[in-house]
Tab-separated table of C-alpha atoms in Angstrom:
chain	number	residue	atom	x	y	z
W	1	MET	CA	66.477	11.394	51.443
W	2	ASP	CA	69.929	11.892	51.107
W	3	ASP	CA	71.959	15.056	52.067
W	4	GLN	CA	74.226	14.983	48.992
W	5	TRP	CA	70.652	15.290	46.511
W	6	MET	CA	69.799	18.109	48.842
W	7	ARG	CA	72.592	19.851	48.078
W	8	ARG	CA	72.522	23.155	46.340
W	9	VAL	CA	73.434	23.003	42.538
W	10	TRP	CA	74.093	26.253	41.746
W	11	PRO	CA	75.849	28.163	42.574
W	12	PRO	CA	77.913	25.958	44.852
W	13	ALA	CA	78.188	26.213	48.188
W	14	GLU	CA	81.699	28.031	49.939
W	15	GLU	CA	82.464	24.585	52.090
W	16	GLU	CA	81.891	22.757	48.861
W	17	SER	CA	84.796	20.366	48.490
W	18	PRO	CA	87.269	21.259	45.494
W	19	PRO	CA	86.757	18.563	42.873
W	20	SER	CA	88.647	15.125	42.599
W	21	LYS	CA	91.503	14.716	40.528
W	22	GLU	CA	90.011	11.871	38.497
W	23	GLY	CA	88.105	14.666	36.244
W	24	LEU	CA	85.879	16.971	35.759
W	25	THR	CA	82.130	15.660	36.383
W	26	ARG	CA	78.928	16.979	36.392
W	27	PRO	CA	76.502	18.539	38.769
W	28	TYR	CA	74.851	15.030	39.190
W	29	GLY	CA	78.271	12.390	38.604
W	30	ALA	CA	79.941	11.404	36.301
W	31	PRO	CA	78.533	10.539	32.784
W	32	GLY	CA	77.326	7.697	31.881
W	33	GLY	CA	77.489	6.398	35.264
W	34	SER	CA	75.133	7.003	38.449
W	35	PRO	CA	75.603	10.158	41.097
W	36	ARG	CA	76.193	7.909	44.256
W	37	SER	CA	79.303	5.469	42.062
W	38	SER	CA	82.650	5.956	41.961
W	39	THR	CA	83.847	4.024	39.238
W	40	PRO	CA	85.933	6.372	36.775
W	41	ALA	CA	84.169	8.313	33.879
W	42	SER	CA	83.289	6.572	31.000
W	43	PRO	CA	82.855	8.696	27.448
W	44	PRO	CA	80.234	10.068	26.286
W	45	GLN	CA	77.891	7.769	23.898
W	46	TRP	CA	76.456	9.805	21.103
W	47	PRO	CA	72.882	8.901	20.119
W	48	THR	CA	72.408	6.499	17.016
W	49	ARG	CA	69.576	6.971	14.479
W	50	PRO	CA	66.419	4.818	14.695
W	51	TYR	CA	67.635	1.996	12.276
W	52	GLY	CA	70.735	1.236	14.020
W	53	GLY	CA	73.136	2.434	10.797
W	54	ARG	CA	76.246	3.510	11.408
W	55	GLU	CA	76.438	7.560	13.114
W	56	PRO	CA	77.311	9.973	9.687
W	57	ASP	CA	80.528	12.191	9.959
W	58	ARG	CA	80.007	14.895	11.532
W	59	ASN	CA	81.096	18.913	10.831
W	60	PRO	CA	82.750	20.734	13.596
W	61	ALA	CA	80.782	23.771	11.984
W	62	GLU	CA	77.409	22.319	11.345
W	63	GLU	CA	77.612	21.101	15.047
W	64	SER	CA	78.508	25.093	16.515
W	65	LEU	CA	75.052	25.933	14.910
W	66	THR	CA	72.582	22.880	15.353
W	67	GLY	CA	74.143	22.056	18.965
W	68	LEU	CA	75.059	18.690	20.065
W	69	TYR	CA	71.748	16.497	19.643
W	70	GLY	CA	70.744	19.001	17.058
W	71	ALA	CA	70.455	17.558	13.023
W	72	PRO	CA	72.884	18.076	10.664
W	73	VAL	CA	72.038	21.318	8.482
W	74	SER	CA	72.314	19.250	5.459
W	75	GLU	CA	69.933	17.042	7.279
W	76	ARG	CA	67.684	19.721	7.798
W	77	ARG	CA	67.902	20.848	4.163
W	78	GLN	CA	66.867	17.342	2.568
W	79	ALA	CA	64.308	17.654	5.089
W	80	ASP	CA	63.459	21.004	3.542
W	81	ARG	CA	62.871	18.955	0.122
W	82	PRO	CA	59.213	17.370	-0.950
W	83	VAL	CA	59.455	13.457	0.227
W	84	TRP	CA	56.740	12.910	-3.191
W	85	PRO	CA	57.236	13.408	-6.661
W	86	SER	CA	54.870	17.200	-7.320
W	87	LEU	CA	51.691	16.041	-8.356
W	88	ASP	CA	51.411	19.834	-9.845
W	89	LEU	CA	49.059	20.811	-7.002
W	90	GLU	CA	51.143	23.844	-6.432
W	91	SER	CA	50.033	26.936	-6.739
W	92	PRO	CA	50.048	27.568	-10.274
W	93	GLU	CA	52.477	31.079	-11.549
W	94	PRO	CA	50.939	33.958	-12.349
W	95	GLU	CA	49.886	34.068	-15.940
W	96	ASP	CA	48.889	36.575	-18.552
W	97	ASP	CA	45.712	38.889	-18.161
W	98	LEU	CA	44.371	36.894	-20.955
W	99	PRO	CA	40.648	35.171	-21.446
W	100	PRO	CA	40.203	31.023	-21.397
W	101	SER	CA	40.077	31.225	-25.084
W	102	ALA	CA	43.251	32.956	-25.460
W	103	ARG	CA	45.042	30.899	-23.265
W	104	ARG	CA	43.670	27.896	-25.417
W	105	TYR	CA	44.034	29.363	-28.851
W	106	ARG	CA	46.899	31.745	-28.045
W	107	ALA	CA	46.368	35.652	-28.073
W	108	PRO	CA	44.402	37.408	-31.156
W	109	GLU	CA	47.093	38.519	-33.530
W	110	THR	CA	46.610	41.963	-34.507
W	111	PRO	CA	44.894	42.522	-37.915
W	112	PRO	CA	46.657	43.397	-41.342
W	113	ARG	CA	47.398	46.827	-42.237
W	114	PRO	CA	44.673	47.413	-45.614
W	115	MET	CA	46.466	47.663	-48.975
W	116	PRO	CA	45.943	51.773	-50.066
W	117	ARG	CA	43.363	52.245	-51.946
W	118	TRP	CA	46.199	53.662	-54.608
W	119	LEU	CA	47.556	50.322	-55.075
W	120	ARG	CA	44.954	48.511	-55.531
W	121	ARG	CA	43.662	50.413	-58.882
W	122	LEU	CA	47.178	49.951	-59.830
W	123	LEU	CA	47.376	46.159	-59.134
W	124	VAL	CA	43.472	45.796	-60.915
W	125	GLY	CA	44.780	48.327	-63.889
W	126	GLY	CA	47.811	46.391	-64.228
W	127	LEU	CA	46.051	42.958	-64.414
W	128	ALA	CA	43.482	44.036	-66.557
W	129	LEU	CA	46.353	45.090	-69.299
W	130	VAL	CA	47.769	41.858	-68.876
W	131	CYS	CA	44.729	39.920	-69.350
W	132	SER	CA	43.954	41.802	-72.676
W	133	ALA	CA	47.094	41.980	-73.911
W	134	ALA	CA	47.215	38.311	-74.009
W	135	VAL	CA	43.528	37.259	-75.536
W	136	ILE	CA	45.076	39.728	-78.235
W	137	GLY	CA	48.025	38.269	-78.634
W	138	ALA	CA	45.492	34.750	-78.175
W	139	VAL	CA	43.210	35.851	-81.225
W	140	VAL	CA	45.875	37.212	-83.339
W	141	VAL	CA	48.137	33.691	-82.963
W	142	THR	CA	45.220	32.230	-83.772
W	143	VAL	CA	43.832	34.256	-86.902
W	144	LEU	CA	47.756	33.689	-88.378
W	145	HIS	CA	47.707	30.064	-87.809
W	146	ARG	CA	44.391	29.416	-89.719
W	147	ALA	CA	45.522	31.792	-92.289
W	148	GLU	CA	48.996	29.755	-92.608
W	149	SER	CA	47.048	26.039	-92.483
W	150	ALA	CA	44.221	27.439	-94.582
W	151	PRO	CA	44.652	26.070	-98.068
W	152	PRO	CA	45.439	28.066	-100.642
W	153	THR	CA	42.212	29.471	-103.235
W	154	VAL	CA	41.969	27.843	-106.326
W	155	ILE	CA	40.076	29.403	-109.059
W	156	ASP	CA	38.804	27.100	-111.966
W	157	ASP	CA	37.178	29.370	-114.751
W	158	GLN	CA	35.446	27.060	-116.745
W	159	ILE	CA	34.644	29.395	-119.261
W	160	ALA	CA	37.858	30.393	-120.528
W	161	GLY	CA	39.199	27.284	-120.002
W	162	VAL	CA	41.937	27.872	-117.428
W	163	SER	CA	42.483	27.230	-113.461
W	164	TYR	CA	45.039	28.943	-111.322
W	165	THR	CA	45.755	29.432	-107.605
W	166	LEU	CA	45.935	32.449	-105.728
W	167	PRO	CA	48.494	33.853	-103.687
W	168	PRO	CA	48.628	34.865	-99.795
W	169	GLU	CA	46.077	37.615	-99.308
W	170	TRP	CA	44.375	37.090	-102.550
W	171	ARG	CA	40.828	36.832	-102.711
W	172	GLU	CA	38.020	35.920	-105.965
W	173	GLY	CA	36.055	38.955	-107.306
W	174	VAL	CA	33.451	40.022	-108.843
W	175	VAL	CA	33.613	41.098	-112.735
W	176	ALA	CA	31.170	43.482	-114.397
W	177	PRO	CA	29.779	41.002	-117.465
W	178	VAL	CA	30.186	43.867	-119.863
W	179	THR	CA	34.031	43.497	-119.654
W	180	GLY	CA	33.966	40.604	-120.990
W	181	PHE	CA	36.042	38.814	-118.438
W	182	THR	CA	34.698	35.607	-116.730
W	183	SER	CA	37.327	35.581	-113.236
W	184	VAL	CA	38.955	38.128	-111.092
W	185	ALA	CA	41.121	37.680	-108.569
W	186	ALA	CA	42.717	40.673	-106.331
W	187	ARG	CA	44.448	41.937	-103.865
W	188	GLY	CA	42.812	45.088	-102.570
W	189	ASP	CA	43.618	47.668	-104.815
W	190	SER	CA	46.682	47.210	-105.729
W	191	ALA	CA	47.073	44.302	-107.970
W	192	THR	CA	44.275	42.531	-110.011
W	193	VAL	CA	44.337	39.524	-112.398
W	194	MET	CA	41.615	38.506	-114.857
W	195	ALA	CA	40.488	35.883	-117.053
W	196	ARG	CA	38.643	35.745	-120.259
W	197	SER	CA	38.212	33.384	-123.422
W	198	GLY	CA	39.306	34.463	-126.670
W	199	ASP	CA	39.204	33.695	-130.177
W	200	ARG	CA	41.196	30.977	-132.145
W	201	VAL	CA	44.490	32.093	-132.828
W	202	ASP	CA	47.194	30.036	-134.604
W	203	PRO	CA	50.872	29.204	-132.674
W	204	PRO	CA	52.299	31.637	-135.362
W	205	ASN	CA	49.730	34.599	-134.556
W	206	LEU	CA	50.245	34.475	-131.030
W	207	ARG	CA	52.641	37.198	-131.075
W	208	SER	CA	50.551	39.825	-132.930
W	209	ALA	CA	47.270	38.701	-131.094
W	210	VAL	CA	49.495	39.826	-127.932
W	211	ILE	CA	50.529	43.178	-129.321
W	212	ASP	CA	47.230	44.373	-130.333
W	213	LEU	CA	45.926	43.101	-127.135
W	214	SER	CA	48.581	44.864	-124.779
W	215	ASP	CA	48.021	48.433	-126.899
W	216	LEU	CA	44.089	47.704	-126.557
W	217	TYR	CA	43.833	47.626	-122.696
W	218	ALA	CA	46.878	50.395	-122.361
W	219	GLN	CA	44.904	52.819	-124.197
W	220	LEU	CA	41.147	51.763	-121.907
W	221	LEU	CA	43.205	50.837	-118.628
W	222	LEU	CA	46.123	52.955	-118.296
W	223	HIS	CA	45.965	56.397	-119.875
W	224	GLY	CA	49.794	56.653	-119.496
W	225	ASP	CA	51.733	60.242	-120.981
W	226	LYS	CA	54.822	57.360	-121.558
W	227	VAL	CA	54.358	53.569	-121.992
W	228	GLU	CA	57.367	51.525	-121.854
W	229	VAL	CA	57.408	47.705	-123.066
W	230	LEU	CA	59.789	45.463	-120.711
W	231	ASP	CA	58.982	42.163	-121.571
W	232	ASP	CA	57.668	40.711	-124.746
W	233	ARG	CA	58.868	36.564	-125.240
W	234	ALA	CA	56.697	33.104	-126.100
W	235	VAL	CA	55.711	30.711	-123.040
W	236	THR	CA	54.631	27.755	-121.908
W	237	VAL	CA	52.188	27.639	-119.068
W	238	GLY	CA	50.850	24.093	-117.951
W	239	GLY	CA	51.759	22.448	-121.551
W	240	ARG	CA	49.968	25.176	-123.285
W	241	PRO	CA	52.193	27.134	-125.846
W	242	GLY	CA	51.536	31.222	-125.619
W	243	HIS	CA	53.146	34.559	-125.688
W	244	THR	CA	53.288	37.417	-122.824
W	245	ARG	CA	54.391	41.064	-122.687
W	246	ALA	CA	54.808	43.258	-120.330
W	247	VAL	CA	54.619	47.376	-120.507
W	248	ARG	CA	54.743	49.904	-117.791
W	249	ALA	CA	53.058	52.907	-118.012
W	250	GLU	CA	54.923	57.010	-116.666
W	251	TYR	CA	52.534	59.796	-115.729
W	252	SER	CA	53.607	63.398	-116.356
W	253	ASP	CA	51.725	64.654	-113.260
W	254	VAL	CA	52.879	64.201	-109.561
W	255	VAL	CA	49.743	62.496	-108.573
W	256	ASN	CA	49.692	59.180	-110.608
W	257	GLU	CA	52.928	56.565	-110.048
W	258	PRO	CA	53.874	54.144	-112.640
W	259	ALA	CA	51.528	51.620	-113.386
W	260	PHE	CA	52.180	47.577	-114.495
W	261	MET	CA	50.221	45.560	-116.770
W	262	ARG	CA	51.224	41.901	-118.426
W	263	VAL	CA	49.120	40.569	-120.919
W	264	THR	CA	49.136	36.256	-121.665
W	265	LEU	CA	47.785	34.565	-124.326
W	266	LEU	CA	47.193	30.899	-124.155
W	267	THR	CA	46.169	28.086	-126.920
W	268	ARG	CA	43.693	25.715	-125.755
W	269	PRO	CA	43.068	21.909	-127.195
W	270	ASP	CA	39.577	22.923	-128.407
W	271	GLY	CA	41.277	25.285	-131.284
W	272	GLY	CA	40.044	28.608	-128.700
W	273	SER	CA	42.497	30.720	-126.756
W	274	THR	CA	42.912	31.828	-123.117
W	275	VAL	CA	43.337	36.265	-121.944
W	276	LEU	CA	45.207	36.588	-118.676
W	277	LEU	CA	45.416	40.702	-117.762
W	278	GLY	CA	47.229	41.356	-115.230
W	279	LEU	CA	47.526	45.056	-113.016
W	280	ALA	CA	49.652	46.725	-110.719
W	281	HIS	CA	49.056	50.588	-109.308
W	282	PRO	CA	51.268	51.089	-108.447
W	283	ASP	CA	53.922	49.104	-109.848
W	284	ARG	CA	56.114	47.523	-106.905
W	285	PRO	CA	58.284	44.001	-107.198
W	286	GLN	CA	55.827	42.498	-105.169
W	287	SER	CA	52.772	43.409	-107.166
W	288	ARG	CA	54.581	42.303	-110.662
W	289	ALA	CA	56.209	38.712	-108.808
W	290	GLU	CA	52.500	38.063	-107.626
W	291	ILE	CA	51.237	38.474	-110.732
W	292	GLU	CA	53.487	36.349	-112.957
W	293	GLY	CA	53.397	33.835	-110.426
W	294	LEU	CA	49.674	33.322	-110.745
W	295	MET	CA	50.015	33.259	-114.391
W	296	TRP	CA	53.244	30.599	-114.420
W	297	GLY	CA	51.065	28.482	-112.388
W	298	ALA	CA	47.668	28.722	-114.455
W	299	ARG	CA	46.522	24.889	-116.130
């Protein structure tokens, strides 16, 4: 074996010759050449990648950290990244401590707070009141509509030889046979109209016959302390000549209110007559108007 390879490398021997002036060499010779070669040293060659591509630029700071032959830090960071896309095989993130049904259908919600008892009673009472008012209002509207839409009542008194239409709120009544009247209509106890047949009366004698009838009925029905004549005139009703007379009775006591009475006598084609008697107690303008309207509408 050659003595040069048997020489001690470190520490160098005292008798070792100083280094040559051509340049520094490694202990085993110049880099890139054989130990025994005397050719000048060649520059070091960097290792290349397996695919033979161009060597990327190196960062001195990275070389200081990784070494001459180590992989750059940037390459090491890229190596730490996963090569293939994630297949969701990683460990799942910690979930809340919920049952499987809660993770699928969401966590159960807190039940709503129950309504106070007093509020429920108040709502029920208000609803019942509203319903009652609605029902009552519907009934009233229905009754009024029927009353307005219903045709007026017409009384046809064949015995007295007259027919007349009743005003609103008037109803047909029944009279006693002893009075001699054959039909009657009234509005409660405040106004009344009655009809009957009379004796034959010539037109010139109609006024005197009406005066006699009004005095008779005033004594029988009114019994007034003071009787005042309000109207006395000839009329024609339904093409039939006649005469009418109206009186007002007053009372000295403070209990009885004044009363109103009208008597109308009409001739008939058969030679007879028709007596219409109207009474109002107490005396009111509405009652007067309804009595007169009924008589003037007779036929």
